[in-house]
PDB file of C-alpha atoms in Angstrom:
ATOM      1  CA  UNK A   9      78.893  92.007 117.070  1.00 91.00           C
ATOM      2  CA  UNK A  10      77.165  94.570 119.229  1.00 95.00           C
ATOM      3  CA  UNK A  11      79.114  96.600 121.985  1.00 95.00           C
ATOM      4  CA  UNK A  12      77.844  94.776 124.507  1.00 94.00           C
ATOM      5  CA  UNK A  13      78.746  91.061 123.223  1.00 95.00           C
ATOM      6  CA  UNK A  14      82.272  92.221 123.100  1.00 96.00           C
ATOM      7  CA  UNK A  15      82.183  93.622 126.814  1.00 94.00           C
ATOM      8  CA  UNK A  16      80.754  90.440 128.355  1.00 93.00           C
ATOM      9  CA  UNK A  17      83.265  88.693 126.147  1.00 95.00           C
ATOM     10  CA  UNK A  18      85.666  90.798 128.168  1.00 95.00           C
ATOM     11  CA  UNK A  19      83.789  90.199 131.456  1.00 93.00           C
ATOM     12  CA  UNK A  20      84.037  86.585 130.852  1.00 92.00           C
ATOM     13  CA  UNK A  21      87.730  86.429 130.471  1.00 94.00           C
ATOM     14  CA  UNK A  22      88.623  88.475 133.926  1.00 91.00           C
ATOM     15  CA  UNK A  23      86.615  85.638 135.916  1.00 82.00           C
ATOM     16  CA  UNK A  24      83.237  87.443 136.322  1.00 80.00           C
ATOM     17  CA  UNK A  25      79.875  85.589 135.584  1.00 71.00           C
ATOM     18  CA  UNK A  26      78.669  88.083 132.770  1.00 64.00           C
ATOM     19  CA  UNK A  27      75.386  87.327 132.349  1.00 65.00           C
ATOM     20  CA  UNK A  28      74.759  88.452 136.273  1.00 67.00           C
ATOM     21  CA  UNK A  29      74.807  92.680 136.727  1.00 64.00           C
ATOM     22  CA  UNK A  30      75.327  92.735 140.495  1.00 72.00           C
ATOM     23  CA  UNK A  31      78.246  93.099 140.539  1.00 74.00           C
ATOM     24  CA  UNK A  32      80.078  94.345 137.486  1.00 83.00           C
ATOM     25  CA  UNK A  33      78.074  97.829 137.387  1.00 87.00           C
ATOM     26  CA  UNK A  34      81.987  99.567 137.988  1.00 89.00           C
ATOM     27  CA  UNK A  35      83.006  96.820 134.481  1.00 91.00           C
ATOM     28  CA  UNK A  36      79.408  97.794 132.416  1.00 91.00           C
ATOM     29  CA  UNK A  37      80.144 101.562 133.686  1.00 93.00           C
ATOM     30  CA  UNK A  38      83.599 101.991 132.265  1.00 94.00           C
ATOM     31  CA  UNK A  39      83.335  99.734 129.227  1.00 95.00           C
ATOM     32  CA  UNK A  40      81.709 102.395 126.940  1.00 96.00           C
ATOM     33  CA  UNK A  41      84.293 105.370 127.322  1.00 97.00           C
ATOM     34  CA  UNK A  42      87.466 102.338 127.540  1.00 97.00           C
ATOM     35  CA  UNK A  43      86.302 101.018 123.603  1.00 97.00           C
ATOM     36  CA  UNK A  44      85.070 104.202 122.400  1.00 96.00           C
ATOM     37  CA  UNK A  45      88.538 105.484 122.857  1.00 96.00           C
ATOM     38  CA  UNK A  46      90.034 101.623 120.928  1.00 97.00           C
ATOM     39  CA  UNK A  47      87.708 102.511 117.759  1.00 96.00           C
ATOM     40  CA  UNK A  48      88.540 106.118 118.081  1.00 96.00           C
ATOM     41  CA  UNK A  49      92.608 104.057 117.849  1.00 96.00           C
ATOM     42  CA  UNK A  50      92.102 101.888 115.051  1.00 97.00           C
ATOM     43  CA  UNK A  51      89.345 104.292 113.446  1.00 96.00           C
ATOM     44  CA  UNK A  52      92.938 104.543 110.604  1.00 95.00           C
ATOM     45  CA  UNK A  53      93.645 100.646 111.032  1.00 96.00           C
ATOM     46  CA  UNK A  54      90.503  99.416 110.097  1.00 96.00           C
ATOM     47  CA  UNK A  55      90.957 101.879 106.828  1.00 94.00           C
ATOM     48  CA  UNK A  56      94.336 100.222 105.910  1.00 94.00           C
ATOM     49  CA  UNK A  57      92.705  96.647 106.395  1.00 95.00           C
ATOM     50  CA  UNK A  58      89.560  97.491 104.941  1.00 95.00           C
ATOM     51  CA  UNK A  59      91.016  98.652 101.560  1.00 92.00           C
ATOM     52  CA  UNK A  60      93.806  95.983 101.798  1.00 92.00           C
ATOM     53  CA  UNK A  61      91.636  93.773 102.392  1.00 93.00           C
ATOM     54  CA  UNK A  62      88.923  95.408  99.359  1.00 92.00           C
ATOM     55  CA  UNK A  63      86.451  95.394 102.022  1.00 94.00           C
ATOM     56  CA  UNK A  64      83.853  98.735 101.010  1.00 94.00           C
ATOM     57  CA  UNK A  65      84.902 101.376 103.087  1.00 93.00           C
ATOM     58  CA  UNK A  66      82.837 102.344 106.317  1.00 92.00           C
ATOM     59  CA  UNK A  67      83.253 106.217 107.717  1.00 90.00           C
ATOM     60  CA  UNK A  68      83.993 105.755 111.142  1.00 91.00           C
ATOM     61  CA  UNK A  69      83.035 108.663 114.495  1.00 88.00           C
ATOM     62  CA  UNK A  70      86.285 109.049 116.011  1.00 87.00           C
ATOM     63  CA  UNK A  71      85.156 111.726 118.640  1.00 88.00           C
ATOM     64  CA  UNK A  72      82.396 110.051 120.585  1.00 87.00           C
ATOM     65  CA  UNK A  73      83.563 109.511 124.114  1.00 92.00           C
ATOM     66  CA  UNK A  74      81.931 107.210 124.928  1.00 93.00           C
ATOM     67  CA  UNK A  75      78.885 103.974 123.006  1.00 94.00           C
ATOM     68  CA  UNK A  76      76.378 102.807 122.982  1.00 93.00           C
ATOM     69  CA  UNK A  77      76.497  99.333 124.042  1.00 93.00           C
ATOM     70  CA  UNK A  78      74.197  97.905 121.653  1.00 95.00           C
ATOM     71  CA  UNK A  79      75.305  98.910 119.328  1.00 95.00           C
ATOM     72  CA  UNK A  80      76.809  97.417 116.153  1.00 96.00           C
ATOM     73  CA  UNK A  81      80.633  97.431 116.071  1.00 96.00           C
ATOM     74  CA  UNK A  82      82.396  99.451 113.455  1.00 96.00           C
ATOM     75  CA  UNK A  83      85.642  97.729 112.853  1.00 96.00           C
ATOM     76  CA  UNK A  84      85.652  94.929 110.850  1.00 96.00           C
ATOM     77  CA  UNK A  85      86.036  91.535 112.274  1.00 96.00           C
ATOM     78  CA  UNK A  86      89.616  90.772 112.658  1.00 97.00           C
ATOM     79  CA  UNK A  87      89.834  93.286 115.484  1.00 98.00           C
ATOM     80  CA  UNK A  88      87.444  91.986 118.032  1.00 98.00           C
ATOM     81  CA  UNK A  89      90.294  89.453 120.284  1.00 98.00           C
ATOM     82  CA  UNK A  90      92.315  93.463 120.255  1.00 98.00           C
ATOM     83  CA  UNK A  91      89.456  94.907 121.579  1.00 98.00           C
ATOM     84  CA  UNK A  92      88.259  92.672 123.802  1.00 98.00           C
ATOM     85  CA  UNK A  93      91.739  91.806 125.799  1.00 98.00           C
ATOM     86  CA  UNK A  94      91.506  95.898 125.028  1.00 98.00           C
ATOM     87  CA  UNK A  95      88.915  96.414 127.740  1.00 97.00           C
ATOM     88  CA  UNK A  96      89.726  93.026 129.731  1.00 97.00           C
ATOM     89  CA  UNK A  97      93.117  94.925 130.688  1.00 97.00           C
ATOM     90  CA  UNK A  98      91.376  98.118 131.612  1.00 96.00           C
ATOM     91  CA  UNK A  99      88.032  96.559 133.216  1.00 94.00           C
ATOM     92  CA  UNK A 100      91.087  94.905 136.081  1.00 95.00           C
ATOM     93  CA  UNK A 101      93.598  97.057 136.128  1.00 94.00           C
ATOM     94  CA  UNK A 102      92.938  99.020 139.553  1.00 91.00           C
ATOM     95  CA  UNK A 103      92.134  95.439 141.333  1.00 91.00           C
ATOM     96  CA  UNK A 104      95.021  93.016 139.153  1.00 93.00           C
ATOM     97  CA  UNK A 105      97.654  94.291 137.676  1.00 95.00           C
ATOM     98  CA  UNK A 106      99.181  91.519 136.718  1.00 96.00           C
ATOM     99  CA  UNK A 107      96.109  90.134 134.644  1.00 95.00           C
ATOM    100  CA  UNK A 108      95.961  93.425 133.690  1.00 96.00           C
ATOM    101  CA  UNK A 109      99.192  93.410 132.013  1.00 97.00           C
ATOM    102  CA  UNK A 110      98.722  90.175 130.261  1.00 97.00           C
ATOM    103  CA  UNK A 111      95.436  90.627 128.847  1.00 97.00           C
ATOM    104  CA  UNK A 112      97.579  94.187 127.185  1.00 98.00           C
ATOM    105  CA  UNK A 113     100.540  91.650 126.427  1.00 98.00           C
ATOM    106  CA  UNK A 114      97.690  90.136 123.878  1.00 98.00           C
ATOM    107  CA  UNK A 115      95.427  92.877 123.123  1.00 98.00           C
ATOM    108  CA  UNK A 116      99.068  94.903 121.724  1.00 98.00           C
ATOM    109  CA  UNK A 117     100.573  91.151 119.873  1.00 98.00           C
ATOM    110  CA  UNK A 118      96.573  90.821 118.198  1.00 98.00           C
ATOM    111  CA  UNK A 119      96.743  94.862 117.190  1.00 98.00           C
ATOM    112  CA  UNK A 120     100.904  93.622 115.521  1.00 97.00           C
ATOM    113  CA  UNK A 121      99.440  91.012 114.183  1.00 97.00           C
ATOM    114  CA  UNK A 122      96.646  93.245 112.179  1.00 97.00           C
ATOM    115  CA  UNK A 123      99.392  95.298 111.050  1.00 95.00           C
ATOM    116  CA  UNK A 124     101.449  92.618 110.299  1.00 95.00           C
ATOM    117  CA  UNK A 125      99.467  91.198 107.785  1.00 92.00           C
ATOM    118  CA  UNK A 126      98.490  94.886 105.922  1.00 92.00           C
ATOM    119  CA  UNK A 127     100.786  94.914 102.470  1.00 88.00           C
ATOM    120  CA  UNK A 128     103.260  97.992 102.198  1.00 81.00           C
ATOM    121  CA  UNK A 129     102.545 100.490  99.613  1.00 73.00           C
ATOM    122  CA  UNK A 130     105.561 101.958  97.952  1.00 75.00           C
ATOM    123  CA  UNK A 131     104.596 105.775  96.885  1.00 79.00           C
ATOM    124  CA  UNK A 132     107.344 108.088  95.545  1.00 84.00           C
ATOM    125  CA  UNK A 133     109.866 110.255  97.757  1.00 84.00           C
ATOM    126  CA  UNK A 134     108.629 113.915  99.154  1.00 85.00           C
ATOM    127  CA  UNK A 135     111.700 116.078  98.122  1.00 85.00           C
ATOM    128  CA  UNK A 136     111.511 118.014 101.890  1.00 86.00           C
ATOM    129  CA  UNK A 137     113.976 119.995 101.867  1.00 89.00           C
ATOM    130  CA  UNK A 138     114.533 121.649  97.714  1.00 82.00           C
ATOM    131  CA  UNK A 139     117.415 119.875  96.686  1.00 76.00           C
ATOM    132  CA  UNK A 140     116.676 118.920  93.113  1.00 62.00           C
TER     133      UNK A 140
END
């Protein structure tokens, strides 16, 4: 899935025509920054998801301030709906705060669902105080 697909999906769910560029210039200008922030924030969770599901690990760059719209979305496909909701919330925050809040809630719920389905890991407790 390309970033462009995520951007067009986000524009479509905010009730805009994603095919035409006229009227959507602002969305297309802000989307690369919002998606870069999403990828940076969830790269570690993606690694945890890959490990838990036996998927080959992937090094994801987290130092970019913006993405290239014709590049591949680096996170697992399970993150795509959350990325679309995150992007939609960010795109309409100035025009329609209520709609933005609804998309933000959906984004948070999608991330929580991913986290909920990850198995926990048992690790020894570290003695930070030197009491033993």
